[in-house]
N, CA, C and O of each residue as an XYZ file, in Angstrom:
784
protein
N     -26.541    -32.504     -6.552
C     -25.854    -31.751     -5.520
C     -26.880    -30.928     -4.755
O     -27.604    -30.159     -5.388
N     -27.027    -31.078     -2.980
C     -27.731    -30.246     -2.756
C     -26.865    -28.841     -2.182
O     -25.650    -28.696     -2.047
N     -27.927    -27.937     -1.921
C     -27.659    -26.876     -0.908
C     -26.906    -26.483      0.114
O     -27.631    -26.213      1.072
N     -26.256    -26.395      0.246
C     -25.465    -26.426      1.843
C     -26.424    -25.520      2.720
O     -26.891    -24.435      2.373
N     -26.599    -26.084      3.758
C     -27.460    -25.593      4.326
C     -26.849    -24.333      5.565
O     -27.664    -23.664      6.199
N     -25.688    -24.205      5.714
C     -25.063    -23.328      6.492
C     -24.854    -21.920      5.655
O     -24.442    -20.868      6.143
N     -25.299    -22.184      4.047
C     -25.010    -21.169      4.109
C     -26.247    -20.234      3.062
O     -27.122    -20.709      2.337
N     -25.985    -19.114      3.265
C     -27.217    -18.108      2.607
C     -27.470    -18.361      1.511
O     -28.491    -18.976      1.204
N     -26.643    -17.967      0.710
C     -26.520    -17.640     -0.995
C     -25.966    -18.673     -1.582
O     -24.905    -19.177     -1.214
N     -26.835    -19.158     -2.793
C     -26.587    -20.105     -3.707
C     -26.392    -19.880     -4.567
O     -27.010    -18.815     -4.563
N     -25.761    -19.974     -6.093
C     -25.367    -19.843     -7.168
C     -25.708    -21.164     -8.215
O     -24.848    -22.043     -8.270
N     -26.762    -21.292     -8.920
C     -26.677    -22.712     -9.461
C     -26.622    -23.735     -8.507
O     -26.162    -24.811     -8.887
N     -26.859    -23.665     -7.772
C     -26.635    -24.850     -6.561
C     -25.183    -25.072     -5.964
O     -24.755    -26.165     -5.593
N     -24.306    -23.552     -5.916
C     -22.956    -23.713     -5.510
C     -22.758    -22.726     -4.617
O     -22.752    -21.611     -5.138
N     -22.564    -22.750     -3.240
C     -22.480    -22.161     -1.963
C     -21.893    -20.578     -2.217
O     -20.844    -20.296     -2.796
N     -22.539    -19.949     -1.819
C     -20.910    -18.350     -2.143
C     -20.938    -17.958     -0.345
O     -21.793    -17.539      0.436
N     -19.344    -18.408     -0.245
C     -19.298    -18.433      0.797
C     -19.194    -16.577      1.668
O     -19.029    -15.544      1.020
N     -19.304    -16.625      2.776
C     -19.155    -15.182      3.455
C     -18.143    -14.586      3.179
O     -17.196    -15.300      2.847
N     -17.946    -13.239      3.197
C     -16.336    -12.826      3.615
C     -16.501    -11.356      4.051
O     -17.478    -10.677      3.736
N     -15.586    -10.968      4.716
C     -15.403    -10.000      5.308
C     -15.673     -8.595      4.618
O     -16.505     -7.804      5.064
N     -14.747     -8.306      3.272
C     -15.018     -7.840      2.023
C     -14.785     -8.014      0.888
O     -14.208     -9.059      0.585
N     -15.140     -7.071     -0.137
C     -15.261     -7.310     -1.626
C     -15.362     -6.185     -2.662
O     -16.045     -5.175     -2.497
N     -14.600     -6.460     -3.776
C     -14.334     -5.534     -4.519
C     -15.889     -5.760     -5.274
O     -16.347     -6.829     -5.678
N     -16.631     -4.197     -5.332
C     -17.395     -4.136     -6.018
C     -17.476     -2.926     -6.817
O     -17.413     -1.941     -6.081
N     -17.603     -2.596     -8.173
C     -17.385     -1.488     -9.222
C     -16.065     -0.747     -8.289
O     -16.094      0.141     -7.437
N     -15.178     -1.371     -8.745
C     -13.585     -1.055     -8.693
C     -13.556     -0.743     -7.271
O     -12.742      0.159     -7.072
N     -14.255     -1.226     -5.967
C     -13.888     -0.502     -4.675
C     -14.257     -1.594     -3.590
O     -15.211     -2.371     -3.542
N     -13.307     -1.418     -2.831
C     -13.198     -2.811     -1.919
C     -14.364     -2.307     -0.845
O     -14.261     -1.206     -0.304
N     -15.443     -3.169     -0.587
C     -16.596     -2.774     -0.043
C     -16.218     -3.827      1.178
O     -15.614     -4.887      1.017
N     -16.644     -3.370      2.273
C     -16.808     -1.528      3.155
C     -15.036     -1.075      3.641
O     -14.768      0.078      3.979
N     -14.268     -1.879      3.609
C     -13.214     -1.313      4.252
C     -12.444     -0.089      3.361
O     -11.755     -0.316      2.366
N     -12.718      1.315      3.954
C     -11.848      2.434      3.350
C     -10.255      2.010      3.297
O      -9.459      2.048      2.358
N     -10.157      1.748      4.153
C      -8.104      1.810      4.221
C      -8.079      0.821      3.099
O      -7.626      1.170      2.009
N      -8.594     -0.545      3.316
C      -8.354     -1.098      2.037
C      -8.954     -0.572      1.218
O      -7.997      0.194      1.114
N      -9.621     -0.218      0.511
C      -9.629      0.708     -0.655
C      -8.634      1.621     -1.295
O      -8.307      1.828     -2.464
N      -8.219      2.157      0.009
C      -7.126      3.422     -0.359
C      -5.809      2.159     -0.970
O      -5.268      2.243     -2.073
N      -5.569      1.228     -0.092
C      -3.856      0.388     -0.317
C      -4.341      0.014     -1.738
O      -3.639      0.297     -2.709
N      -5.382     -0.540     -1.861
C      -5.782     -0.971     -3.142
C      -5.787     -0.006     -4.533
O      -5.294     -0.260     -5.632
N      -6.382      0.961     -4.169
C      -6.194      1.940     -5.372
C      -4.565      2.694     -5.440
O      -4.107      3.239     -6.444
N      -3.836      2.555     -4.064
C      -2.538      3.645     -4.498
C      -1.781      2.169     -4.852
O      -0.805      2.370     -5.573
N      -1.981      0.750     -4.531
C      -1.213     -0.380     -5.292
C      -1.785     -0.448     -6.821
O      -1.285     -1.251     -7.609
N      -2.469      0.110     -7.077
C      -2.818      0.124     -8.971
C      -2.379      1.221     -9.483
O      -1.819      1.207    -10.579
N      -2.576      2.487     -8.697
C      -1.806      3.306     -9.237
C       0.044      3.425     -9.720
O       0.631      3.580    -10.791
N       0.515      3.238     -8.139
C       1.659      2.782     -8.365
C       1.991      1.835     -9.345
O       3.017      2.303     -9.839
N       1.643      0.384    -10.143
C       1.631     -0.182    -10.957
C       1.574      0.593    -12.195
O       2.553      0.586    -12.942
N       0.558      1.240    -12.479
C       0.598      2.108    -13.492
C       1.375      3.272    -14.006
O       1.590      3.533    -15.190
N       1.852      4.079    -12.731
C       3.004      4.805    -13.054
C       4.128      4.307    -13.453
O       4.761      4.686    -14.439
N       4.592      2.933    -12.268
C       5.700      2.156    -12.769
C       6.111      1.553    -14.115
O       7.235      1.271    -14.530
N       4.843      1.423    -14.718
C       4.943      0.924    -16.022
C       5.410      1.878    -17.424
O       5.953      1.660    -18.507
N       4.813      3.120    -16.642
C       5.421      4.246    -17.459
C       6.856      4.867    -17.375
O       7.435      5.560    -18.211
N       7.254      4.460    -16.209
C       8.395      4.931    -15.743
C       9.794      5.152    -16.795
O      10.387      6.229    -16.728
N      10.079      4.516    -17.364
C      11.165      4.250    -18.469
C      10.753      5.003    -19.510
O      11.698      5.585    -20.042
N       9.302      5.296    -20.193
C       9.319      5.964    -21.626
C       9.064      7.015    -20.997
O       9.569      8.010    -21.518
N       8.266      7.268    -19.746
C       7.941      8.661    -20.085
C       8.539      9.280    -18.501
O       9.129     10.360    -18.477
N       8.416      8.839    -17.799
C       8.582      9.515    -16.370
C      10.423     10.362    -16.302
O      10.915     11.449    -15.998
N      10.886      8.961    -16.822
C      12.442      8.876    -16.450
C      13.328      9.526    -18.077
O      14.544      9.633    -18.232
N      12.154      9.887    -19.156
C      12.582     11.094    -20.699
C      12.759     11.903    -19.934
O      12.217     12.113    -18.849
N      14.010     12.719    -20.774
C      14.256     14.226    -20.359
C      13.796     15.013    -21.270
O      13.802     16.244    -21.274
N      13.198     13.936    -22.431
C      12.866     14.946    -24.065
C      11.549     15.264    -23.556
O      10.838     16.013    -24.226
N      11.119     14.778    -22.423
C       9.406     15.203    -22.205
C       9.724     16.240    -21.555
O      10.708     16.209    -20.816
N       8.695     17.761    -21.740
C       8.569     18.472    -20.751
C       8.063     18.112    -19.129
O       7.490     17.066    -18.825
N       8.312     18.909    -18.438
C       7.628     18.957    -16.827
C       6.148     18.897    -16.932
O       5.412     18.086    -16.369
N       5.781     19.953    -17.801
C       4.437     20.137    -17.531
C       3.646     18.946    -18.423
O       2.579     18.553    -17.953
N       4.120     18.347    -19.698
C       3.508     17.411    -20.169
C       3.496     16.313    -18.948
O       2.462     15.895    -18.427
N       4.984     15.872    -18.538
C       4.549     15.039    -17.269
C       3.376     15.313    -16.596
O       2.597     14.361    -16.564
N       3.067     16.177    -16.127
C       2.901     16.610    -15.099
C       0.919     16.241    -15.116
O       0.204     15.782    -14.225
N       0.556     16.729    -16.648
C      -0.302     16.404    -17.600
C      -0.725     15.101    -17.372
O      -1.735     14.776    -16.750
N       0.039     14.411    -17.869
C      -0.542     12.720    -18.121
C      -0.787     12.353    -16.711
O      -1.689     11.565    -16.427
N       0.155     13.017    -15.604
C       0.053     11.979    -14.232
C      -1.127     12.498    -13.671
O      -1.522     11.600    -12.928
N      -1.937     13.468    -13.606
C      -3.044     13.979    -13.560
C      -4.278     13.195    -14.490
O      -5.497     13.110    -14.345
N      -3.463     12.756    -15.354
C      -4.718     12.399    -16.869
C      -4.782     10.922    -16.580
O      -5.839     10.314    -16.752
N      -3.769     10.363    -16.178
C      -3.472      8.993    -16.433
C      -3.655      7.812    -14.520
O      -4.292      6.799    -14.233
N      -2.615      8.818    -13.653
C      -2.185      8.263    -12.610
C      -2.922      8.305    -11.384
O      -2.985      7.463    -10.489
N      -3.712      9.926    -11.540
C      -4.286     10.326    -10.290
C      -5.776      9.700    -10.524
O      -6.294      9.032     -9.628
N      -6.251      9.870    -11.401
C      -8.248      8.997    -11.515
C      -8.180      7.642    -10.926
O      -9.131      7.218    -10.268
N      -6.759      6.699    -11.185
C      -6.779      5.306    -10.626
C      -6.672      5.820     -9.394
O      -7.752      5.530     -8.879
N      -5.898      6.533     -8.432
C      -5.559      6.741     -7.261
C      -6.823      6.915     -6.240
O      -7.113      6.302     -5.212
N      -7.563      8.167     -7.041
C      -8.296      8.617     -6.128
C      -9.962      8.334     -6.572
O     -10.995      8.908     -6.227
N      -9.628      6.823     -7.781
C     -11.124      6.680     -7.340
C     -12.818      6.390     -6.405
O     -13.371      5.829     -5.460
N     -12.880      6.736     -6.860
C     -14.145      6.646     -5.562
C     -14.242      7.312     -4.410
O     -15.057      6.933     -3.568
N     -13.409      8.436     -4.180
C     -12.567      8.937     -3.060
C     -13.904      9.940     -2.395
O     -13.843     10.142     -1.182
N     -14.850     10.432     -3.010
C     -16.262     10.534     -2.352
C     -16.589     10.318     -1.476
O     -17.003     11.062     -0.586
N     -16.415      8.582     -1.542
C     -17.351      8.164     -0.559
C     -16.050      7.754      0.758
O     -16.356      7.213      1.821
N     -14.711      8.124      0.410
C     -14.242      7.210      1.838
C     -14.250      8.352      2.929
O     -14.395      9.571      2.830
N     -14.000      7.345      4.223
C     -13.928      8.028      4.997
C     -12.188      8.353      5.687
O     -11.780      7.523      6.499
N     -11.337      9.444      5.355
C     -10.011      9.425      5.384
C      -9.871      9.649      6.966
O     -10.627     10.319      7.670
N      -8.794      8.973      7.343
C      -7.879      8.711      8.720
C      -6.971      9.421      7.994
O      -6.857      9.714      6.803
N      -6.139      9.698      9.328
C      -5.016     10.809      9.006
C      -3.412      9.503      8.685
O      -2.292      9.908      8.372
N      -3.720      8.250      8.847
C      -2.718      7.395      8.015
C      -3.138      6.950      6.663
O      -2.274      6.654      5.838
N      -4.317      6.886      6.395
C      -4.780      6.802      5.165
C      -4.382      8.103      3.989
O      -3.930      8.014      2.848
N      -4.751      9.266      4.788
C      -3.624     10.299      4.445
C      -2.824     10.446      3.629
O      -2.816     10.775      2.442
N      -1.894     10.084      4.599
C      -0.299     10.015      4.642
C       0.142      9.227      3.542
O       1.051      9.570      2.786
N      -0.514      8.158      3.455
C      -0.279      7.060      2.223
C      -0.263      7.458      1.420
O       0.696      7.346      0.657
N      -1.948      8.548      1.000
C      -1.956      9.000     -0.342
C      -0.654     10.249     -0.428
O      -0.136     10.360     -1.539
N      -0.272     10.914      0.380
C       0.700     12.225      0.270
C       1.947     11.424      0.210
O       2.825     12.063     -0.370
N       2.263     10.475      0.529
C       3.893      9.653      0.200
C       3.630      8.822     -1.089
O       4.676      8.500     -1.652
N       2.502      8.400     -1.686
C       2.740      8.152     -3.380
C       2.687      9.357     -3.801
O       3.566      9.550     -4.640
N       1.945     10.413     -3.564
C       1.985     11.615     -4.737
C       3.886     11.924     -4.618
O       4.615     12.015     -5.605
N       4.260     12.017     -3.440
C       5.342     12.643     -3.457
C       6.645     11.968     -4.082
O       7.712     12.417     -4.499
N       6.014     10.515     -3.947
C       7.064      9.654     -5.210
C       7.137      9.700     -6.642
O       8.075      9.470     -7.404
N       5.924     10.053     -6.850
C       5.595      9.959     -7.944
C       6.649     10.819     -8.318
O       7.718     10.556     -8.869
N       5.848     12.624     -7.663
C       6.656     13.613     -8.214
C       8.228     13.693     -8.394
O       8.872     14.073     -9.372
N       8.703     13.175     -7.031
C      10.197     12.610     -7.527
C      10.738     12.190     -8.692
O      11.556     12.775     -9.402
N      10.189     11.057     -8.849
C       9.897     10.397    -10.336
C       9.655     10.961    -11.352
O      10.209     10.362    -12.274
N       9.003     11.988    -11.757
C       9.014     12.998    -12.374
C       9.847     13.609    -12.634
O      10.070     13.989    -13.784
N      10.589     13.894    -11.582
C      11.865     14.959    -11.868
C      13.420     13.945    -11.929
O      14.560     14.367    -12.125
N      13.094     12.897    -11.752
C      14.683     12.279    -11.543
C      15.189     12.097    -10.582
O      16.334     11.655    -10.490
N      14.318     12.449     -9.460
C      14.780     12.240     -7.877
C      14.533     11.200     -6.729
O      13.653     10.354     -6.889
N      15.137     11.225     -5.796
C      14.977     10.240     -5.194
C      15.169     10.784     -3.806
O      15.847     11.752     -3.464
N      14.206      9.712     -2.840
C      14.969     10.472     -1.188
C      16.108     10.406     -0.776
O      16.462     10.882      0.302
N      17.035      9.654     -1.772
C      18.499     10.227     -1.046
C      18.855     11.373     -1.580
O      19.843     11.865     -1.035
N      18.451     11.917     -2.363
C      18.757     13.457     -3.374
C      18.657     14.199     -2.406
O      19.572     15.022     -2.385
N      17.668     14.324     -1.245
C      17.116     15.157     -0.148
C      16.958     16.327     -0.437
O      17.487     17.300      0.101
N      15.578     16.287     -2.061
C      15.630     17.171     -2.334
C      13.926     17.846     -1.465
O      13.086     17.106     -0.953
N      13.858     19.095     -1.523
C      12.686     19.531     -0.382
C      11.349     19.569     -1.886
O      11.548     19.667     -3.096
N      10.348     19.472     -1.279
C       9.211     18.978     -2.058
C       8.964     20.236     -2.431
O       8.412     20.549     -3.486
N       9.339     20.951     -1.630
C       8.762     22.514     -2.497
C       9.000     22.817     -3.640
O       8.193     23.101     -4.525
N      10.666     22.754     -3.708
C      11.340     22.679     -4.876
C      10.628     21.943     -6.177
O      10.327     22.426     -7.269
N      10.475     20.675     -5.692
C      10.083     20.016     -6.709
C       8.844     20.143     -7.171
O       8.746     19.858     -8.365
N       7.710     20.521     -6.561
C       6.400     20.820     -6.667
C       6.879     22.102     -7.530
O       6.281     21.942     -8.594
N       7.754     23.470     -7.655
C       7.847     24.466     -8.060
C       8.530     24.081     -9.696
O       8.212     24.587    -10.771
N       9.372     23.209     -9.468
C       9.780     22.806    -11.001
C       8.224     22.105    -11.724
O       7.698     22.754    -12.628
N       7.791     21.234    -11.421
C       6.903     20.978    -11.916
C       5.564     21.675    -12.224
O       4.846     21.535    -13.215
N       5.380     22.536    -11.035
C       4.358     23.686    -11.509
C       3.161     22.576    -10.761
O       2.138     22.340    -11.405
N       3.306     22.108     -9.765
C       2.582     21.117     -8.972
C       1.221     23.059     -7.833
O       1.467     23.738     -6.835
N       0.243     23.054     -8.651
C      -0.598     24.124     -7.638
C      -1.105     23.525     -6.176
O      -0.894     23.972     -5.048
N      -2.088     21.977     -6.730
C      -3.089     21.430     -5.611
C      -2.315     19.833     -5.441
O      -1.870     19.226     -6.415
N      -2.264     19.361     -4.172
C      -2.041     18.368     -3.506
C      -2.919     17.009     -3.837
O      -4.064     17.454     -3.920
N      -2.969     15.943     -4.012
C      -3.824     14.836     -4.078
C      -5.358     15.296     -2.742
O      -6.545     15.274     -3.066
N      -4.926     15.596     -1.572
C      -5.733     15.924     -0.559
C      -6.881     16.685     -0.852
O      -8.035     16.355     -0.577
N      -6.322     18.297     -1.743
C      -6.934     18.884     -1.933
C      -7.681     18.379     -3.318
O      -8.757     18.947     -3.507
N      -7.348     17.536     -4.189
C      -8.018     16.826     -5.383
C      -9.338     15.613     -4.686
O     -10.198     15.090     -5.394
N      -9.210     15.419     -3.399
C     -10.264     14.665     -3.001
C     -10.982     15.040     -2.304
O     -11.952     14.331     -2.032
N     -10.810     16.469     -1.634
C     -11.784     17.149     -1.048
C     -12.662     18.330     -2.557
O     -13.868     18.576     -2.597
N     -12.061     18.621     -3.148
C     -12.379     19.156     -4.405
C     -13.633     18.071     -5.196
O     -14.754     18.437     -5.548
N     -13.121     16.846     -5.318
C     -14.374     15.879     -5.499
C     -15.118     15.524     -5.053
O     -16.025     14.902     -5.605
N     -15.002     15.890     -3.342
C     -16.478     15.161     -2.380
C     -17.425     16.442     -2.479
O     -18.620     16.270     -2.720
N     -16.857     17.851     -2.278
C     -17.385     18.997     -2.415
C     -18.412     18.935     -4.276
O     -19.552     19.399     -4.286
N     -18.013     18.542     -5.167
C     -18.600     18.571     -6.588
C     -19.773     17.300     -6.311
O     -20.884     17.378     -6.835
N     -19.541     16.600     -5.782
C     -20.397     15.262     -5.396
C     -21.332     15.852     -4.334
O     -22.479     15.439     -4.159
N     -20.734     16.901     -3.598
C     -22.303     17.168     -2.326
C     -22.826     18.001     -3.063
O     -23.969     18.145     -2.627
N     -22.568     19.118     -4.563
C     -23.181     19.700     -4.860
C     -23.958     19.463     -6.188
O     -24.611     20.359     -6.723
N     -23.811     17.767     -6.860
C     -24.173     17.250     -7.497
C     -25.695     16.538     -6.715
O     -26.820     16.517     -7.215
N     -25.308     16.049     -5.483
C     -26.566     15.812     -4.611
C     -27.322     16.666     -4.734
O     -28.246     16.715     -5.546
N     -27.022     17.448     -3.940
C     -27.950     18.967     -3.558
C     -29.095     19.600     -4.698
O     -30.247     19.997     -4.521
N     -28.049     19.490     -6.236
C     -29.291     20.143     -6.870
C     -30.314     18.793     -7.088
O     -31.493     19.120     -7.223
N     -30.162     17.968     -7.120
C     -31.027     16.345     -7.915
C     -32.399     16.966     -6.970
O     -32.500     17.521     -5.876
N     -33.393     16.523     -8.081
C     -34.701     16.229     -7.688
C     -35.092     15.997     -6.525
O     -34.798     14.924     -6.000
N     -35.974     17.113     -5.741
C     -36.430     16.282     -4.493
C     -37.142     14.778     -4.197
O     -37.605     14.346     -3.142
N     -37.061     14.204     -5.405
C     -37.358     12.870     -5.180
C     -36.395     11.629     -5.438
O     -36.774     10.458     -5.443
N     -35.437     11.951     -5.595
C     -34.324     11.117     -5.409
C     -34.187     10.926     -4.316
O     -34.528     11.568     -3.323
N     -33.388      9.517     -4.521
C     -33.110      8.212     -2.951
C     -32.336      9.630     -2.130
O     -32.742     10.417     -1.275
N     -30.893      9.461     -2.963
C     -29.967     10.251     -2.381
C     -29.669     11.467     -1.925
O     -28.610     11.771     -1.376
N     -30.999     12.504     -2.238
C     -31.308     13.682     -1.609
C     -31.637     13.205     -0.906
O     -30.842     13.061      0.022
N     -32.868     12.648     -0.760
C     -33.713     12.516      0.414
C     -32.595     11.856      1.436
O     -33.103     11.838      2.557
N     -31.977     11.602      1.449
C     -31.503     10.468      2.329
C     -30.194     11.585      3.376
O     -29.997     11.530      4.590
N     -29.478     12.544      2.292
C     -28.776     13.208      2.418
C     -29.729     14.516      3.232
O     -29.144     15.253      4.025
N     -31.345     14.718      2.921
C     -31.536     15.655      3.822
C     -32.003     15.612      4.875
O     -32.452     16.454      5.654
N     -31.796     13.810      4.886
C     -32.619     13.481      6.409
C     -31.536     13.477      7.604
O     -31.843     13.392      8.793
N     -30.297     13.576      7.132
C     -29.028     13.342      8.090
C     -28.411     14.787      8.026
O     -27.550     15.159      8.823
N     -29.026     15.747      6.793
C     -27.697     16.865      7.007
C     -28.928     18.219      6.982
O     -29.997     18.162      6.374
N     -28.488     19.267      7.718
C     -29.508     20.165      7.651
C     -28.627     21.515      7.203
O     -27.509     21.728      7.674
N     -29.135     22.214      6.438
C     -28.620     23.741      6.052
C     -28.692     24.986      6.896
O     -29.768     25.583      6.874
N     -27.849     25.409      7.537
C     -28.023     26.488      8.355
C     -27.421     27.799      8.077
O     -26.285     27.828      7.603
N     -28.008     28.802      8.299
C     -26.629     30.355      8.265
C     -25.970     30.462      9.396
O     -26.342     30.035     10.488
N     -24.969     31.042      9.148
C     -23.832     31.570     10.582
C     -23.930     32.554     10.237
O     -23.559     32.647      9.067
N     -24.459     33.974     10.898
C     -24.108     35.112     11.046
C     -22.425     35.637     11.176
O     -21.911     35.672     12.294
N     -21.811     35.946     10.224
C     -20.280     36.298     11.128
C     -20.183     37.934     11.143
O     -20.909     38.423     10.277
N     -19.429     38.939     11.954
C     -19.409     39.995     12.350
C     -17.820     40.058     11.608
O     -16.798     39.508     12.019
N     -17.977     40.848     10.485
C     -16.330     41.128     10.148
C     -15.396     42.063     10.982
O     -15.746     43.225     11.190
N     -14.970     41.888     11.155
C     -13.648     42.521     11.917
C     -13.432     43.702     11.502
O     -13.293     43.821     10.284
N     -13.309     45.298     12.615
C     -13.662     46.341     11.792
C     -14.349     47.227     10.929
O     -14.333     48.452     10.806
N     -14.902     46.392     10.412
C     -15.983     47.015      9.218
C     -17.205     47.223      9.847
O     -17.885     48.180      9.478
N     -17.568     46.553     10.661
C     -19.225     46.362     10.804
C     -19.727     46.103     10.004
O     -20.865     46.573     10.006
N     -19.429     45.375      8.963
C     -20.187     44.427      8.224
C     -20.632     43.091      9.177
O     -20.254     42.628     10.253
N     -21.807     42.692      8.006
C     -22.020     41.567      8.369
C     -21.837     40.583      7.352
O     -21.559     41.032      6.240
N     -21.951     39.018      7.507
C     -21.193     38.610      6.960
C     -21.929     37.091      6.789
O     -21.371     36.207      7.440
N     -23.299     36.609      5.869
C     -24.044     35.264      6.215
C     -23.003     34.124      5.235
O     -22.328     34.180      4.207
N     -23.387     33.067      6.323
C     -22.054     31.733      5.629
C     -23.367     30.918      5.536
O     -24.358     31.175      6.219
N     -23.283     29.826      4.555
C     -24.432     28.645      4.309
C     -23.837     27.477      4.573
O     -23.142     27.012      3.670
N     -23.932     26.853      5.622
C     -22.933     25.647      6.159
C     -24.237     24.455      6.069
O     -25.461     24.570      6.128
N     -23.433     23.431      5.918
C     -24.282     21.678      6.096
C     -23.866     21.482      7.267
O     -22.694     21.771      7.509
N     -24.906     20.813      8.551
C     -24.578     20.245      9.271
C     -25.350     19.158      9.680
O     -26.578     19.124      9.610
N     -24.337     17.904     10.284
C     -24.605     16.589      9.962
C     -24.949     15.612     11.974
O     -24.384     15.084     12.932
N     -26.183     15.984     11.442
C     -27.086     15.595     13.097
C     -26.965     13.943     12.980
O     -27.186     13.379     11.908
N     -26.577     13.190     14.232
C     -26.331     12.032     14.448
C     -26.636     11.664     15.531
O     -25.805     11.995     16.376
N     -27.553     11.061     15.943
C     -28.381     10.380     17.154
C     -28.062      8.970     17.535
O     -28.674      8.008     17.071
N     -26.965      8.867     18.499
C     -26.735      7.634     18.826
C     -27.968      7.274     20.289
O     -28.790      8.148     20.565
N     -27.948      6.271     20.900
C     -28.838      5.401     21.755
C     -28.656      6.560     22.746
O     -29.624      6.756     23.480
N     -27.419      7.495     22.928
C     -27.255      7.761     24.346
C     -27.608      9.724     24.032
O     -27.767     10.601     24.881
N     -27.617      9.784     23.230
C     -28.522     11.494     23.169
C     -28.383     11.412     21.626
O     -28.452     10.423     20.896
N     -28.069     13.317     21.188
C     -28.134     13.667     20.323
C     -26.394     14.563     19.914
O     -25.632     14.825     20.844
N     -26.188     14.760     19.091
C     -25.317     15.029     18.572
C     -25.351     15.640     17.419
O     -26.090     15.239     16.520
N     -24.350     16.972     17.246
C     -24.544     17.891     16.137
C     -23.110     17.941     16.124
O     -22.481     18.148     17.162
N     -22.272     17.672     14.452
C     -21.018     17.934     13.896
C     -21.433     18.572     12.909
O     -22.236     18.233     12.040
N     -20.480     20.168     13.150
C     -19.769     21.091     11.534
C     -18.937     20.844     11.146
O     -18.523     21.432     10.147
């Protein structure tokens, strides 16, 4: 058997053809949105499976629920969540499984029309999935930050992001007030560009 010659990569002498993307260490490489459908379709699977012994017991407490879906439901959800880059429908996706879930939790459903507050307050629900993935990119930039100045990923991270102070003037007091912000310089063909 030879080579196919159209295409790059061989395997034993067996073509691997192109594709658009690919799941690599649990994450669909490069497309974020698919990543996200992909991880809240495993999650969902996984809650569902629990659904009958433990979600839908009344002998379980709230907060033990509440426990496992944190221990068990949310790591599949929001793995890898570091590195994506979130759209405000990508979002939304993740905030309409958390909010099923929690339903689920309590015995409810959207025809119950019960208000999420409520239910977040029975359960003792503090932080949002949102705030659980900005909570992890923040532990991940400060896992960068201290590594060796000779690491790939510092270096790489301090060639795109620079550390600056903001002076702020408090209100009243005459205090002053220094903030330590990252900001992330990006040079396309047509100038320069600075995002906080």
């Amino acid at each position: 058997m030879s080579p196919d010659p159209t295409c790059d990569v061989h395997i034993e002498l067996e073509p691997i053809g192109n594709v658009e993307n690919f799941v690599f260490l649990g994450s669909v490489v490069p497309d974020t949105s698919g990543d996200i459908k992909r991880r809240i379709a495993l999650a969902s699977s996984a809650f569902g499976r629990l659904k009958k012994h433990v979600w839908s017991n009344k002998e379980i407490p709230n907060q033990l629920k509440l426990r496992l879906y944190y221990a068990l439901i949310v790591p599949i959800a929001i793995y890898a969540s570091e590195t994506w880059t979130l759209k405000a429908e990508d979002s939304r996706k993740l905030v309409v499984f958390e909010n099923d879930c929690l339903r689920a939790m309590c015995g409810k459903t959207r025809l119950d029309r019960s208000r999420l507050v409520d239910i977040k307050n029975i359960l003792g629900v503090k932080d949002d999935i949102l705030i659980l993935i900005k909570r992890r990119r923040l532990n991940w930039f400060g896992h960068v930050s201290r590594k060796d100045n000779s690491s790939y990923v510092k270096g790489y991270t301090r060639r795109n992001f620079q550390e600056v102070e903001v002076v702020e003037n408090l209100e009243n007091t005459g205090q002053t007030k220094y903030i330590r912000r990252w900001v992330f310089h990006y040079s396309p063909s047509n100038g320069k560009h600075k995002i906080v």
